[in-house]
């Protein structure tokens, strides 16, 4: 097991996690989450999570950007993995900072690449569905940023994308968990 | 010294770097760079790098986002550290993916918070100056994304910010180094 300790590192402005056994410096920087609001005929594609955290709750196809990917490629990969969907991105819908959990979220508006609503639950999803705005399971949303993304889509609709949405006004630093949620 | 080896990790879709001595899994994800095009009276604030890579070349105040920060806070911190400047952000100017080096760059348009052009070289800068477009040291730019950011600013000027710029059309995946540059 690694044994990390916070230590000053020469030439660096911040203390870092250094393994006391092998000297490895773990530069723990925020991670990028890429995701999409996939819209078809006014409905939005949502996934019911098969994994923790928030198993059983509904989210958007999204996940960690991997090395070697662009944000756009990552968003398309996540839609394929979690929702079995081949999507085309319209453009950037929102950019969120969740400072509490060390995430930057890059959210696109997207559609099905073929124009046909083809999707299926991937291994990380219990269910995948298209919801009209009124039928979105609002009481079973996995994360605050899912609310934020849906609201950003609601504001812009199918119209031209402009300045991307930022954090919700009530949580400018991304520090509030979802009431009743266990984090994230 | 740590001894990392690429290994499959149960429940994960990608191989990860695992320390053969202590079992630590190093999740190497892309990092977020936050920076600003700080504009004053039509001029742009640039920093001459005091550190490698690209020591002696000109860049924008920018650096790695730290845990616990929002993107906006990180961009302001970098301007303070590298250029001694207290800045206010106007909004998001550009979002770049540099897949070759595992970076996502979040670039704001900004101005001096007080309205007065107060700045000085921080420890990572040899010099900090305001340049008009024509006097920018184009042959001594540190990184391609500095060119991209300056061009994004040139397009939008002082006008309203709209859809943020993405990668240059010639390098959609962020895989090309600067000719003559040693990477980045």
Tab-separated table of C-alpha atoms in Angstrom:
chain	number	residue	atom	x	y	z
A	1	UNK	CA	0.000	0.000	0.000
A	2	UNK	CA	1.210	3.509	-0.716
A	3	UNK	CA	1.891	5.868	2.186
A	4	UNK	CA	1.246	9.429	1.139
A	5	UNK	CA	2.186	12.443	3.186
A	6	UNK	CA	1.689	16.132	2.357
A	7	UNK	CA	5.112	17.687	1.803
A	8	UNK	CA	6.685	20.763	0.275
A	9	UNK	CA	8.332	19.961	-3.053
A	10	UNK	CA	11.325	22.090	-4.157
A	11	UNK	CA	10.365	24.683	-6.764
A	12	UNK	CA	6.637	24.187	-6.251
A	13	UNK	CA	4.127	26.624	-4.759
A	14	UNK	CA	1.855	23.960	-3.237
A	15	UNK	CA	2.414	21.022	-0.914
A	16	UNK	CA	2.009	17.712	-2.730
A	17	UNK	CA	1.206	14.133	-1.777
A	18	UNK	CA	4.560	12.318	-1.664
A	19	UNK	CA	4.856	8.555	-1.086
A	20	UNK	CA	7.077	8.032	1.962
A	21	UNK	CA	8.131	4.629	0.625
A	22	UNK	CA	9.194	5.456	-2.913
A	23	UNK	CA	9.248	9.251	-3.221
A	24	UNK	CA	6.597	9.369	-5.935
A	25	UNK	CA	4.990	12.818	-6.093
A	26	UNK	CA	1.278	12.503	-6.815
A	27	UNK	CA	0.215	15.736	-8.505
A	28	UNK	CA	-3.456	15.678	-7.670
A	29	UNK	CA	-5.055	18.134	-10.023
A	30	UNK	CA	-8.703	18.516	-10.889
A	31	UNK	CA	-10.088	16.089	-13.443
A	32	UNK	CA	-12.123	16.834	-16.507
A	33	UNK	CA	-15.568	15.300	-16.901
A	34	UNK	CA	-17.022	15.410	-20.407
A	35	UNK	CA	-20.690	14.837	-21.116
A	36	UNK	CA	-23.630	15.638	-23.314
A	37	UNK	CA	-27.217	16.703	-23.353
A	38	UNK	CA	-28.343	14.508	-26.257
A	39	UNK	CA	-31.560	15.894	-27.699
A	40	UNK	CA	-34.005	14.141	-30.025
A	41	UNK	CA	-37.326	15.668	-31.054
A	42	UNK	CA	-37.379	17.796	-27.911
A	43	UNK	CA	-36.561	14.899	-25.592
A	44	UNK	CA	-33.308	14.382	-23.683
A	45	UNK	CA	-31.334	11.156	-23.299
A	46	UNK	CA	-30.733	10.076	-19.704
A	47	UNK	CA	-29.050	7.079	-18.096
A	48	UNK	CA	-29.990	5.352	-14.854
A	49	UNK	CA	-26.741	4.608	-13.027
A	50	UNK	CA	-25.775	0.972	-12.450
A	51	UNK	CA	-22.771	1.935	-10.322
A	52	UNK	CA	-22.018	3.912	-7.193
A	53	UNK	CA	-22.104	6.700	-6.369
A	54	UNK	CA	-25.824	7.345	-6.803
A	55	UNK	CA	-26.757	3.922	-8.188
A	56	UNK	CA	-30.340	3.949	-9.449
A	57	UNK	CA	-30.382	7.704	-10.031
A	58	UNK	CA	-30.578	9.387	-13.413
A	59	UNK	CA	-27.717	11.200	-15.068
A	60	UNK	CA	-26.463	12.338	-18.464
A	61	UNK	CA	-23.926	10.323	-20.456
A	62	UNK	CA	-20.677	11.707	-19.028
A	63	UNK	CA	-17.416	10.580	-17.505
A	64	UNK	CA	-13.724	11.268	-17.049
A	65	UNK	CA	-11.723	12.461	-20.020
A	66	UNK	CA	-8.862	10.061	-20.764
A	67	UNK	CA	-5.321	10.867	-21.878
A	68	UNK	CA	-5.036	11.156	-25.654
A	69	UNK	CA	-8.605	12.333	-26.165
A	70	UNK	CA	-10.056	15.698	-27.011
A	71	UNK	CA	-13.049	16.821	-24.960
A	72	UNK	CA	-15.284	16.166	-27.960
A	73	UNK	CA	-13.928	12.636	-28.426
A	74	UNK	CA	-14.395	11.891	-24.749
A	75	UNK	CA	-18.003	13.092	-24.771
A	76	UNK	CA	-18.762	10.866	-27.767
A	77	UNK	CA	-17.044	7.871	-26.140
A	78	UNK	CA	-19.040	8.272	-22.943
A	79	UNK	CA	-22.318	8.384	-24.892
A	80	UNK	CA	-21.275	5.187	-26.670
A	81	UNK	CA	-20.198	3.424	-23.454
A	82	UNK	CA	-23.045	4.435	-21.193
A	83	UNK	CA	-25.938	4.806	-23.621
A	84	UNK	CA	-24.915	2.795	-26.703
A	85	UNK	CA	-25.442	5.994	-28.662
A	86	UNK	CA	-23.480	7.309	-31.635
A	87	UNK	CA	-23.772	11.070	-31.189
A	88	UNK	CA	-22.762	14.226	-33.050
A	89	UNK	CA	-21.916	17.324	-31.007
A	90	UNK	CA	-23.560	20.671	-31.757
A	91	UNK	CA	-21.250	22.706	-29.558
A	92	UNK	CA	-20.362	23.651	-26.023
A	93	UNK	CA	-23.393	24.060	-23.757
A	94	UNK	CA	-21.793	24.598	-20.345
A	95	UNK	CA	-18.547	24.672	-18.386
A	96	UNK	CA	-18.828	23.968	-14.668
A	97	UNK	CA	-16.255	24.071	-11.865
A	98	UNK	CA	-16.989	21.708	-8.983
A	99	UNK	CA	-14.223	22.819	-6.666
A	100	UNK	CA	-15.423	20.654	-3.783
A	101	UNK	CA	-14.767	17.444	-5.685
A	102	UNK	CA	-11.974	18.642	-7.984
A	103	UNK	CA	-13.862	18.492	-11.252
A	104	UNK	CA	-14.232	20.671	-14.303
A	105	UNK	CA	-17.239	19.591	-16.350
A	106	UNK	CA	-17.396	20.256	-20.089
A	107	UNK	CA	-20.952	19.694	-21.342
A	108	UNK	CA	-21.992	19.646	-25.003
A	109	UNK	CA	-25.355	19.775	-26.712
A	110	UNK	CA	-25.603	16.792	-29.034
A	111	UNK	CA	-27.916	14.708	-31.203
A	112	UNK	CA	-27.942	11.175	-32.619
A	113	UNK	CA	-25.408	11.063	-35.459
A	114	UNK	CA	-27.739	9.061	-37.739
A	115	UNK	CA	-30.768	11.175	-36.867
A	116	UNK	CA	-32.434	8.040	-35.485
A	117	UNK	CA	-32.820	7.557	-31.714
A	118	UNK	CA	-30.754	4.414	-31.312
A	119	UNK	CA	-29.494	3.663	-27.820
A	120	UNK	CA	-29.215	0.913	-25.227
A	121	UNK	CA	-27.986	0.617	-21.666
A	122	UNK	CA	-24.225	0.115	-21.386
A	123	UNK	CA	-22.605	-1.803	-18.511
A	124	UNK	CA	-22.639	1.275	-16.264
A	125	UNK	CA	-26.358	1.939	-16.869
A	126	UNK	CA	-29.458	0.121	-15.602
A	127	UNK	CA	-31.666	1.872	-18.132
A	128	UNK	CA	-31.436	4.543	-20.802
A	129	UNK	CA	-34.411	6.593	-21.944
A	130	UNK	CA	-35.534	9.706	-23.774
A	131	UNK	CA	-37.530	12.065	-21.573
A	132	UNK	CA	-39.632	15.094	-22.403
A	133	UNK	CA	-38.968	18.035	-20.064
A	134	UNK	CA	-42.068	17.338	-17.973
A	135	UNK	CA	-41.352	13.643	-17.605
A	136	UNK	CA	-37.727	13.970	-16.464
A	137	UNK	CA	-37.466	12.107	-13.108
A	138	UNK	CA	-36.617	15.297	-11.204
A	139	UNK	CA	-36.686	13.599	-7.818
A	140	UNK	CA	-34.176	10.984	-8.904
A	141	UNK	CA	-31.408	13.103	-10.442
A	142	UNK	CA	-27.912	11.859	-9.594
A	143	UNK	CA	-25.895	15.096	-9.359
A	144	UNK	CA	-26.421	18.868	-9.121
A	145	UNK	CA	-24.579	19.400	-12.405
A	146	UNK	CA	-27.196	17.234	-14.155
A	147	UNK	CA	-29.791	19.794	-13.039
A	148	UNK	CA	-27.506	22.608	-14.194
A	149	UNK	CA	-26.964	20.998	-17.589
A	150	UNK	CA	-30.661	20.370	-18.132
A	151	UNK	CA	-31.425	23.977	-17.197
A	152	UNK	CA	-28.738	25.232	-19.575
A	153	UNK	CA	-30.377	23.193	-22.350
A	154	UNK	CA	-33.818	24.501	-21.354
A	155	UNK	CA	-32.559	28.080	-21.753
A	156	UNK	CA	-30.958	27.576	-25.160
A	157	UNK	CA	-33.299	24.925	-26.601
A	158	UNK	CA	-32.544	24.109	-30.218
A	159	UNK	CA	-31.419	27.687	-30.872
A	160	UNK	CA	-27.886	28.830	-31.562
A	161	UNK	CA	-25.370	28.179	-28.811
A	162	UNK	CA	-23.808	31.304	-27.342
A	163	UNK	CA	-21.827	31.948	-24.204
A	164	UNK	CA	-21.705	28.610	-22.357
A	165	UNK	CA	-23.495	28.425	-19.031
A	166	UNK	CA	-21.412	28.474	-15.879
A	167	UNK	CA	-22.167	27.276	-12.370
A	168	UNK	CA	-25.617	27.851	-10.940
A	169	UNK	CA	-25.837	31.280	-9.286
A	170	UNK	CA	-26.578	29.582	-5.954
A	171	UNK	CA	-23.338	27.610	-6.051
A	172	UNK	CA	-20.654	29.638	-7.843
A	173	UNK	CA	-17.763	27.551	-6.514
A	174	UNK	CA	-19.391	24.154	-6.888
A	175	UNK	CA	-19.213	23.342	-3.195
A	176	UNK	CA	-22.731	22.149	-2.408
A	177	UNK	CA	-23.742	18.491	-2.513
A	178	UNK	CA	-27.208	17.512	-3.641
A	179	UNK	CA	-29.576	17.455	-0.647
A	180	UNK	CA	-29.935	13.797	0.244
A	181	UNK	CA	-27.056	12.807	-2.033
A	182	UNK	CA	-23.939	11.204	-0.643
A	183	UNK	CA	-21.527	13.601	-2.239
A	184	UNK	CA	-20.868	14.443	-5.869
B	1	UNK	CA	11.767	5.445	-6.580
B	2	UNK	CA	8.354	4.330	-7.790
B	3	UNK	CA	8.146	1.489	-10.296
B	4	UNK	CA	5.109	1.908	-12.480
B	5	UNK	CA	3.826	-0.712	-14.873
B	6	UNK	CA	0.766	-0.570	-17.159
B	7	UNK	CA	-1.795	-3.055	-15.849
B	8	UNK	CA	-5.470	-3.852	-16.174
B	9	UNK	CA	-7.403	-2.767	-13.091
B	10	UNK	CA	-10.573	-4.719	-12.168
B	11	UNK	CA	-13.738	-2.845	-13.139
B	12	UNK	CA	-11.895	-0.335	-15.287
B	13	UNK	CA	-12.002	0.061	-19.067
B	14	UNK	CA	-8.414	1.310	-19.431
B	15	UNK	CA	-5.019	0.001	-18.324
B	16	UNK	CA	-3.541	2.135	-15.561
B	17	UNK	CA	-0.093	2.857	-14.178
B	18	UNK	CA	0.250	0.682	-11.067
B	19	UNK	CA	3.263	0.861	-8.731
B	20	UNK	CA	4.774	-2.630	-8.514
B	21	UNK	CA	6.124	-1.830	-5.044
B	22	UNK	CA	3.050	-0.520	-3.259
B	23	UNK	CA	0.081	-1.140	-5.537
B	24	UNK	CA	-0.810	2.533	-5.907
B	25	UNK	CA	-2.914	3.104	-9.026
B	26	UNK	CA	-1.953	6.380	-10.697
B	27	UNK	CA	-4.989	7.570	-12.622
B	28	UNK	CA	-3.305	9.761	-15.188
B	29	UNK	CA	-6.014	11.952	-16.607
B	30	UNK	CA	-5.656	15.127	-18.612
B	31	UNK	CA	-4.944	18.272	-16.639
B	32	UNK	CA	-6.680	21.601	-16.845
B	33	UNK	CA	-4.697	24.718	-17.715
B	34	UNK	CA	-6.409	28.015	-16.945
B	35	UNK	CA	-5.257	31.299	-18.393
B	36	UNK	CA	-6.228	34.727	-19.603
B	37	UNK	CA	-5.909	37.190	-22.392
B	38	UNK	CA	-5.658	40.316	-20.236
B	39	UNK	CA	-6.533	43.346	-22.333
B	40	UNK	CA	-5.850	46.999	-21.530
B	41	UNK	CA	-6.546	49.817	-23.996
B	42	UNK	CA	-6.242	47.408	-26.908
B	43	UNK	CA	-2.973	45.900	-25.684
B	44	UNK	CA	-2.479	42.362	-24.361
B	45	UNK	CA	-0.472	41.309	-21.296
B	46	UNK	CA	2.259	38.782	-21.996
B	47	UNK	CA	4.909	37.093	-19.854
B	48	UNK	CA	8.416	36.060	-20.876
B	49	UNK	CA	9.026	32.640	-19.365
B	50	UNK	CA	11.761	32.274	-16.744
B	51	UNK	CA	11.373	28.496	-16.614
B	52	UNK	CA	11.528	25.552	-18.955
B	53	UNK	CA	9.981	24.503	-21.206
B	54	UNK	CA	10.411	27.425	-23.595
B	55	UNK	CA	12.400	29.682	-21.279
B	56	UNK	CA	12.764	33.149	-22.805
B	57	UNK	CA	9.652	32.795	-24.965
B	58	UNK	CA	6.462	34.783	-24.522
B	59	UNK	CA	3.242	33.351	-23.185
B	60	UNK	CA	-0.017	34.376	-21.524
B	61	UNK	CA	-0.498	34.176	-17.749
B	62	UNK	CA	-1.703	30.580	-17.410
B	63	UNK	CA	-0.988	27.418	-15.482
B	64	UNK	CA	-2.377	24.248	-13.963
B	65	UNK	CA	-5.656	24.432	-12.101
B	66	UNK	CA	-5.232	23.296	-8.495
B	67	UNK	CA	-7.605	21.211	-6.371
B	68	UNK	CA	-10.153	23.353	-4.553
B	69	UNK	CA	-10.213	26.093	-7.177
B	70	UNK	CA	-12.745	27.034	-9.786
B	71	UNK	CA	-11.408	27.719	-13.273
B	72	UNK	CA	-12.005	31.430	-12.724
B	73	UNK	CA	-10.090	31.428	-9.436
B	74	UNK	CA	-7.205	29.555	-11.007
B	75	UNK	CA	-6.970	32.008	-13.914
B	76	UNK	CA	-6.872	34.923	-11.477
B	77	UNK	CA	-4.214	33.197	-9.333
B	78	UNK	CA	-1.996	32.561	-12.333
B	79	UNK	CA	-2.206	36.221	-13.398
B	80	UNK	CA	-1.218	37.220	-9.855
B	81	UNK	CA	1.657	34.719	-9.646
B	82	UNK	CA	3.148	35.177	-13.089
B	83	UNK	CA	2.348	38.798	-13.859
B	84	UNK	CA	1.674	40.412	-10.467
B	85	UNK	CA	-1.699	41.428	-11.875
B	86	UNK	CA	-5.059	41.602	-10.124
B	87	UNK	CA	-7.489	40.787	-12.921
B	88	UNK	CA	-11.252	40.595	-13.441
B	89	UNK	CA	-12.591	38.051	-15.930
B	90	UNK	CA	-14.996	39.086	-18.683
B	91	UNK	CA	-15.931	35.551	-19.683
B	92	UNK	CA	-14.785	32.437	-21.483
B	93	UNK	CA	-12.797	33.152	-24.649
B	94	UNK	CA	-11.672	29.667	-25.691
B	95	UNK	CA	-11.585	26.003	-24.761
B	96	UNK	CA	-8.772	23.964	-26.288
B	97	UNK	CA	-7.984	20.241	-26.189
B	98	UNK	CA	-4.301	19.399	-26.509
B	99	UNK	CA	-4.623	15.648	-26.698
B	100	UNK	CA	-0.928	15.116	-27.426
B	101	UNK	CA	0.108	16.487	-24.050
B	102	UNK	CA	-3.017	15.657	-22.041
B	103	UNK	CA	-4.242	19.181	-21.484
B	104	UNK	CA	-7.553	20.984	-21.622
B	105	UNK	CA	-7.020	24.736	-21.718
B	106	UNK	CA	-9.690	27.113	-20.427
B	107	UNK	CA	-8.893	30.665	-21.573
B	108	UNK	CA	-10.715	33.797	-20.376
B	109	UNK	CA	-10.761	37.348	-21.621
B	110	UNK	CA	-9.866	39.622	-18.726
B	111	UNK	CA	-8.866	43.139	-17.710
B	112	UNK	CA	-7.094	44.762	-14.775
B	113	UNK	CA	-9.494	44.739	-11.809
B	114	UNK	CA	-8.652	48.317	-10.812
B	115	UNK	CA	-8.739	49.598	-14.370
B	116	UNK	CA	-5.061	50.548	-14.033
B	117	UNK	CA	-2.354	48.523	-15.794
B	118	UNK	CA	-0.434	47.365	-12.734
B	119	UNK	CA	1.803	44.341	-13.206
B	120	UNK	CA	5.290	43.021	-12.540
B	121	UNK	CA	7.240	39.894	-13.342
B	122	UNK	CA	6.591	37.027	-10.916
B	123	UNK	CA	9.221	34.366	-10.138
B	124	UNK	CA	8.293	32.336	-13.221
B	125	UNK	CA	8.598	35.347	-15.549
B	126	UNK	CA	11.676	37.193	-16.835
B	127	UNK	CA	9.572	40.114	-18.035
B	128	UNK	CA	5.921	41.113	-18.340
B	129	UNK	CA	4.684	43.651	-20.881
B	130	UNK	CA	1.632	45.016	-22.636
B	131	UNK	CA	1.827	44.612	-26.413
B	132	UNK	CA	-0.263	46.085	-29.190
B	133	UNK	CA	-1.250	43.518	-31.829
B	134	UNK	CA	1.472	44.616	-34.239
B	135	UNK	CA	4.208	44.598	-31.611
B	136	UNK	CA	3.511	41.110	-30.226
B	137	UNK	CA	6.795	39.144	-30.501
B	138	UNK	CA	5.306	36.646	-32.974
B	139	UNK	CA	8.610	34.874	-33.571
B	140	UNK	CA	9.091	34.235	-29.864
B	141	UNK	CA	5.744	32.741	-28.834
B	142	UNK	CA	6.075	29.861	-26.372
B	143	UNK	CA	3.197	27.563	-27.363
B	144	UNK	CA	0.703	27.056	-30.205
B	145	UNK	CA	-2.221	27.678	-27.866
B	146	UNK	CA	-0.842	31.172	-27.180
B	147	UNK	CA	-1.257	31.868	-30.904
B	148	UNK	CA	-4.758	30.351	-30.804
B	149	UNK	CA	-5.749	32.440	-27.790
B	150	UNK	CA	-4.438	35.661	-29.316
B	151	UNK	CA	-6.319	34.905	-32.537
B	152	UNK	CA	-9.507	34.185	-30.579
B	153	UNK	CA	-9.123	37.583	-28.908
B	154	UNK	CA	-8.424	39.233	-32.277
B	155	UNK	CA	-11.721	37.841	-33.624
B	156	UNK	CA	-13.876	38.947	-30.692
B	157	UNK	CA	-12.025	42.136	-29.688
B	158	UNK	CA	-13.818	44.049	-26.962
B	159	UNK	CA	-17.199	42.910	-28.271
B	160	UNK	CA	-19.571	40.519	-26.566
B	161	UNK	CA	-18.244	37.027	-25.999
B	162	UNK	CA	-20.158	34.307	-27.793
B	163	UNK	CA	-19.407	30.689	-28.544
B	164	UNK	CA	-15.872	30.070	-27.216
B	165	UNK	CA	-13.208	29.315	-29.776
B	166	UNK	CA	-12.011	25.756	-30.110
B	167	UNK	CA	-8.813	24.292	-31.500
B	168	UNK	CA	-7.313	25.825	-34.615
B	169	UNK	CA	-8.770	24.237	-37.753
B	170	UNK	CA	-5.308	23.004	-38.710
B	171	UNK	CA	-4.931	21.045	-35.474
B	172	UNK	CA	-8.339	19.809	-34.326
B	173	UNK	CA	-6.918	17.238	-31.905
B	174	UNK	CA	-4.102	19.345	-30.494
B	175	UNK	CA	-1.378	16.996	-31.681
B	176	UNK	CA	1.079	19.341	-33.373
B	177	UNK	CA	4.043	20.872	-31.586
B	178	UNK	CA	5.191	24.364	-32.491
B	179	UNK	CA	7.743	24.224	-35.319
B	180	UNK	CA	11.104	24.629	-33.593
B	181	UNK	CA	9.547	24.149	-30.177
B	182	UNK	CA	10.622	21.281	-27.953
B	183	UNK	CA	7.143	20.004	-27.270
B	184	UNK	CA	4.171	21.717	-25.648
